[in-house]
CSV table of C-alpha atoms in Angstrom, one decimal:
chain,number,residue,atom,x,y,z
Y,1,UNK,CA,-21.3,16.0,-30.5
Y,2,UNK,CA,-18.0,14.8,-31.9
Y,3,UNK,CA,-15.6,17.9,-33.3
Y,4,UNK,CA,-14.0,16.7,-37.1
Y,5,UNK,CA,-12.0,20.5,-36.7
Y,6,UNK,CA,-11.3,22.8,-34.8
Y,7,UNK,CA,-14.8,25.0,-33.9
Y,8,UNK,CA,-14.6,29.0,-33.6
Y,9,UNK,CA,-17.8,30.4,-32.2
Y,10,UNK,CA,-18.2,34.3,-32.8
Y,11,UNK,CA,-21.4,36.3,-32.5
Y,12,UNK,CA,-23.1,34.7,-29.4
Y,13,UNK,CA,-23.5,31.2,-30.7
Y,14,UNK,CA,-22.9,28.6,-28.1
Y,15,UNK,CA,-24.2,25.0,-27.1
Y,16,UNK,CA,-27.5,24.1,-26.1
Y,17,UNK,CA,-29.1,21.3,-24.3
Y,18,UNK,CA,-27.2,19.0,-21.7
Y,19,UNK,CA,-24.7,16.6,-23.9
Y,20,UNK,CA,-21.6,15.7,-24.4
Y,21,UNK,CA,-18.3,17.0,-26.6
Y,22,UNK,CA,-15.8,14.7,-28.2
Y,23,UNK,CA,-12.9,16.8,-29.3
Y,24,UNK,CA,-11.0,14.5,-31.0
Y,25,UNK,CA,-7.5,16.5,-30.8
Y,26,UNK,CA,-9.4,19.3,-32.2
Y,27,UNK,CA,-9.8,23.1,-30.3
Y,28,UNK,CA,-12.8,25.0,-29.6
Y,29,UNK,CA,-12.9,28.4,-28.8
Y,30,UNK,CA,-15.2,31.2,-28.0
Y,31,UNK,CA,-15.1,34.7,-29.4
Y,32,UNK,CA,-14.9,38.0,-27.0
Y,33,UNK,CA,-18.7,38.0,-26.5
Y,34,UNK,CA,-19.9,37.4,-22.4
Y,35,UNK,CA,-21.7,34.3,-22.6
Y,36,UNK,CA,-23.8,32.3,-19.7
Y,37,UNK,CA,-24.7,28.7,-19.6
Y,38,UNK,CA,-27.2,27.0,-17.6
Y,39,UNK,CA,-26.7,23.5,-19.0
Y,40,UNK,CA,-24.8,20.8,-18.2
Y,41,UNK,CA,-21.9,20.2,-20.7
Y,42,UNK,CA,-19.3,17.1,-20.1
Y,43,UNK,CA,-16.4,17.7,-22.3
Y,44,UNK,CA,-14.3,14.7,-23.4
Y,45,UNK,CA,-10.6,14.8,-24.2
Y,46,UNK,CA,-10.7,18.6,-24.4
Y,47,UNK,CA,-7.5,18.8,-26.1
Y,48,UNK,CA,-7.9,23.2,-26.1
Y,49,UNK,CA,-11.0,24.8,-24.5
Y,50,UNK,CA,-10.4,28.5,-25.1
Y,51,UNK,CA,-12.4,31.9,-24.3
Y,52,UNK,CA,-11.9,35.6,-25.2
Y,53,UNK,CA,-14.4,36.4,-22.6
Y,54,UNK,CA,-16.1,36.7,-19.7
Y,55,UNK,CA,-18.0,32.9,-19.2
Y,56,UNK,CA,-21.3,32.8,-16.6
Y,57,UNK,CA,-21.9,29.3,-15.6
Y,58,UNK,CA,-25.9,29.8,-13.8
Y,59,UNK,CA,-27.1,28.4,-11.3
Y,60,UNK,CA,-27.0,24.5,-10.5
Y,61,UNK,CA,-24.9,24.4,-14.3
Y,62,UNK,CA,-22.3,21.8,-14.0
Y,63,UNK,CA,-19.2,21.7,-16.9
Y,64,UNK,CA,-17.3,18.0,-16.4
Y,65,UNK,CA,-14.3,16.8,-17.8
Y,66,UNK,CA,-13.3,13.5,-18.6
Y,67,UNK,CA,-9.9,12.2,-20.4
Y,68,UNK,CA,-7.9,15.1,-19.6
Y,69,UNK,CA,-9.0,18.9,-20.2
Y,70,UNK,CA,-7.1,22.2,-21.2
Y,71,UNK,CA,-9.1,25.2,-20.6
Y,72,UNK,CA,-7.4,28.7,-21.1
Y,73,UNK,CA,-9.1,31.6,-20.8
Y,74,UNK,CA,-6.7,34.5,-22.1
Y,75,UNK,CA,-7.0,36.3,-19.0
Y,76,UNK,CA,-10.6,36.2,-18.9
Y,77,UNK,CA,-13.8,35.1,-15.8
Y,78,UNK,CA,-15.3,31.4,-15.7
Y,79,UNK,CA,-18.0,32.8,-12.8
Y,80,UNK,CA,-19.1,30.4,-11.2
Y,81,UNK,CA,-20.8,32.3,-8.5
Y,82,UNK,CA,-24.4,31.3,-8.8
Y,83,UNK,CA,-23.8,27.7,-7.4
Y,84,UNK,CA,-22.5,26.1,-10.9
Y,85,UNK,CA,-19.6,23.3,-10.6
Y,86,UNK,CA,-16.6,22.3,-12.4
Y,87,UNK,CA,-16.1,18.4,-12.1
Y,88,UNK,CA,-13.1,16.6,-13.0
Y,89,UNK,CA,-13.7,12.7,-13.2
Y,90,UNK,CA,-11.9,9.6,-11.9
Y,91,UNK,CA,-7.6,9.5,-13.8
Y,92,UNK,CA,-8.7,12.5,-15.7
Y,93,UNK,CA,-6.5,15.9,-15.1
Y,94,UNK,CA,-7.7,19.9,-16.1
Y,95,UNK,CA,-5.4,22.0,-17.1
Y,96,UNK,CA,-6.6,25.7,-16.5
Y,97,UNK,CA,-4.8,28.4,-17.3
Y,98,UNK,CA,-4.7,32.4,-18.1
Y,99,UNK,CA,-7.9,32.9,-16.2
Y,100,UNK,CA,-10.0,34.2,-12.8
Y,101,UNK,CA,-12.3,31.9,-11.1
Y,102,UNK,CA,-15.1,33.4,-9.5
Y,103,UNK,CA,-17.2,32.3,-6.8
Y,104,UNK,CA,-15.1,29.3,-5.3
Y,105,UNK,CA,-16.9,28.8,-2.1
Y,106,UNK,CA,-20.5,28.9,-3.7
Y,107,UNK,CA,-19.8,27.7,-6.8
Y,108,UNK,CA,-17.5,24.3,-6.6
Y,109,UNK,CA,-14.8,22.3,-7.9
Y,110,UNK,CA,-15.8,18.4,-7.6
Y,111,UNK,CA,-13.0,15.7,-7.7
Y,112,UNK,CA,-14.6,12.5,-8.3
Y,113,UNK,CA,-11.8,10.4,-6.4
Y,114,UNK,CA,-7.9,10.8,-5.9
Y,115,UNK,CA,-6.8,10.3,-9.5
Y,116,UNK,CA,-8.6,13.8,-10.3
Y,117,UNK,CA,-6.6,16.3,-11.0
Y,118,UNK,CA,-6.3,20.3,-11.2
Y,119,UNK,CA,-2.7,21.8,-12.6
Y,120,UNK,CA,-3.0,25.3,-12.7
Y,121,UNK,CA,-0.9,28.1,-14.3
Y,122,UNK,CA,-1.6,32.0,-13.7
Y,123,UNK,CA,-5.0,31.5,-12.4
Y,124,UNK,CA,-6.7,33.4,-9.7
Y,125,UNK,CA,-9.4,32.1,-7.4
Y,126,UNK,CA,-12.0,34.3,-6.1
Y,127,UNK,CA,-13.2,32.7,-2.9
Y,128,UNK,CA,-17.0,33.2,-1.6
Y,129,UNK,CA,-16.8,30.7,1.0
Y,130,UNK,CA,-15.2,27.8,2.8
Y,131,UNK,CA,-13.8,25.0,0.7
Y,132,UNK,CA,-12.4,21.9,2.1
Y,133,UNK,CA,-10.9,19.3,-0.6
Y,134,UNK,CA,-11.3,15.8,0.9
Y,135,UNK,CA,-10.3,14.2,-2.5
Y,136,UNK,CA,-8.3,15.0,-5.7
Y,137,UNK,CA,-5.6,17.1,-5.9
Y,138,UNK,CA,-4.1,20.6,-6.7
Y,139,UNK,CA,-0.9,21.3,-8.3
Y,140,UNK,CA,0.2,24.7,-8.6
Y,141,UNK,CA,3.2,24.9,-11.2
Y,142,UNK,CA,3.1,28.3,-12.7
Y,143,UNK,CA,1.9,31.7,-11.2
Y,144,UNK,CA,-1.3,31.1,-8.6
Y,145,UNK,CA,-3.2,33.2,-6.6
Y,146,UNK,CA,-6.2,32.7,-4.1
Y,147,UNK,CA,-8.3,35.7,-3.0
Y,148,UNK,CA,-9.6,34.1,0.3
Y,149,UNK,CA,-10.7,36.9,1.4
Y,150,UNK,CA,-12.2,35.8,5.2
Y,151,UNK,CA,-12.8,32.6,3.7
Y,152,UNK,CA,-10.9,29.2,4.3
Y,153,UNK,CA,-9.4,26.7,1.6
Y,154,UNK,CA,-8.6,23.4,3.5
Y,155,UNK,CA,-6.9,19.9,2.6
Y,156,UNK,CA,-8.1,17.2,4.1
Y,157,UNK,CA,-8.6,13.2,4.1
Y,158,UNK,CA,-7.5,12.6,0.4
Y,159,UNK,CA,-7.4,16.2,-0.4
Y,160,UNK,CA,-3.7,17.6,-1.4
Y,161,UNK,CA,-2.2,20.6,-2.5
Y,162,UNK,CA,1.1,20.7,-4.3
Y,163,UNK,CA,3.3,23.7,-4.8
Y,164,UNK,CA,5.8,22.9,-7.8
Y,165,UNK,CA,8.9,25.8,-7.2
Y,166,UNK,CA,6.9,29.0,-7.4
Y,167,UNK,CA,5.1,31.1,-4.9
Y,168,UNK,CA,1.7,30.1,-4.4
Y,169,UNK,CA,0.3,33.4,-2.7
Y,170,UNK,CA,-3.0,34.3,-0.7
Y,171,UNK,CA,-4.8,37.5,-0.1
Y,172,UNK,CA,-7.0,38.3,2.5
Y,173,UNK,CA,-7.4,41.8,1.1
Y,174,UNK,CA,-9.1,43.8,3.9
Y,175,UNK,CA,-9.5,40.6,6.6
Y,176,UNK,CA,-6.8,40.0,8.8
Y,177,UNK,CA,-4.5,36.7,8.0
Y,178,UNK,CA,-5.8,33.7,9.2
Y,179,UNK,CA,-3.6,30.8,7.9
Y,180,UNK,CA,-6.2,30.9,5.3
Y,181,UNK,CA,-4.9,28.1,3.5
Y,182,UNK,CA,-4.8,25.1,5.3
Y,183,UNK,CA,-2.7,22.9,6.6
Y,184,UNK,CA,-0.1,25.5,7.2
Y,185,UNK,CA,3.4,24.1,5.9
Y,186,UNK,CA,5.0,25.4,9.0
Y,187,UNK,CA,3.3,23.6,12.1
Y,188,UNK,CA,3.3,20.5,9.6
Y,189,UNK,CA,5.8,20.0,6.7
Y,190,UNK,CA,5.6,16.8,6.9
Y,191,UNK,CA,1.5,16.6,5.8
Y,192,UNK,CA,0.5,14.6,3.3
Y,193,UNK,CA,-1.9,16.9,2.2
Y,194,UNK,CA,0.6,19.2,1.3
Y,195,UNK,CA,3.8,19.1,-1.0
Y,196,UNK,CA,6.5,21.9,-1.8
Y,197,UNK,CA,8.8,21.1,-4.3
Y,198,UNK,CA,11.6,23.0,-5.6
Y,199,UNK,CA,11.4,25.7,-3.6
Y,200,UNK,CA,8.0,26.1,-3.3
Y,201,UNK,CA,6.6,28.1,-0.7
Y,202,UNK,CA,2.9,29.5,0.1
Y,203,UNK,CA,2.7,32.7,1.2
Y,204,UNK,CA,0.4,35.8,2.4
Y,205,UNK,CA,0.0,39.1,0.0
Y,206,UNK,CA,-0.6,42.1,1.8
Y,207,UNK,CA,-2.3,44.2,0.0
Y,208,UNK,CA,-2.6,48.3,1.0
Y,209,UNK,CA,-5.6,50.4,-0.7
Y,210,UNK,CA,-4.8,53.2,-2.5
């Protein structure tokens, strides 16, 4: 499918099928309605993916971006808890902003070699599991929080994290603080799977219930 304008898509309607999207410079957003998909969906210079709510991806679903991606989701879920994936191709970056990702641990984030890319901007990730990135990168530029809960999120091989002059935080919420996020800039600043620019820092929330 190749978008001549810009595509609004109220009242439940949604995309069937496994297929490819060509945006053409054009956006596409979804209305407030909770919607899941269980296809597989590549989308292709996504110039402005945007939802107004809660988005399911089911089980063994897979969403790939090619040619760059921006994906906002106005404060809103992508789930991806049932084992779906987000991939990002080879010299492609995804933008994802305004949004919670849920299910990082069952649900994954592919990087199909080093020139794959994930800038992110006030998103939080919900982890279910271990991760360990072995290629591609993540740069953190605006607000970023992981909820690792017990769980582990680790750089290795080819795998780098960079924090670009904000606080990248982690919370264990109930779990005691593990160095969840791995490698820890303090036994090794000097990793090249790890970057802090401009101030930078990663850091531990404690959270208190109330």
């Amino acid at each position: 499918v190749s978008a001549s304008g810009d595509l609004r898509l109220g009242r439940g309607a949604s995309f069937n099928g496994n297929g490819a999207i060509e945006f053409n410079g054009n956006k596409i957003a979804f209305d407030a309605t909770e919607r899941t998909f269980s296809n597989n969906l590549e989308f292709k210079s996504a110039a402005d993916l945007e939802f107004n709510g809660k988005i399911i991806l089911g089980t063994d679903a897979t969403w790939t971006f090619s040619n760059d991606g921006f994906l906002s989701g106005n404060g809103n879920i992508l789930d991806i808890s049932s084992g779906a994936t987000i991939r990002i191709r080879r010299n492609t970056t995804l933008y994802m902003s305004n949004l919670k990702l849920r299910g990082l641990g069952v649900g994954q984030i592919v990087f199909d070699d080093p020139t794959s890319r994930l800038r992110l901007s006030s998103v939080e990730f919900e982890m279910h599991g271990n991760v360990t990135v072995t290629t591609g990168g993540i740069y953190a530029e605006g607000p970023t929080t992981i909820v690792t809960k017990d769980h582990f999120l680790t750089f290795d091989q080819a795998g780098s994290l960079t924090v670009n002059g904000i606080a990248l935080t982690y919370d264990t919420l109930d779990f005691s603080d593990q160095s969840n996020i791995r490698p820890e800039a303090a036994d090794d600043p000097n990793s090249v799977n790890l970057t802090l620019t401009y101030d930078g820092i990663i850091r531990r929330v404690f959270s208190e219930q109330i």
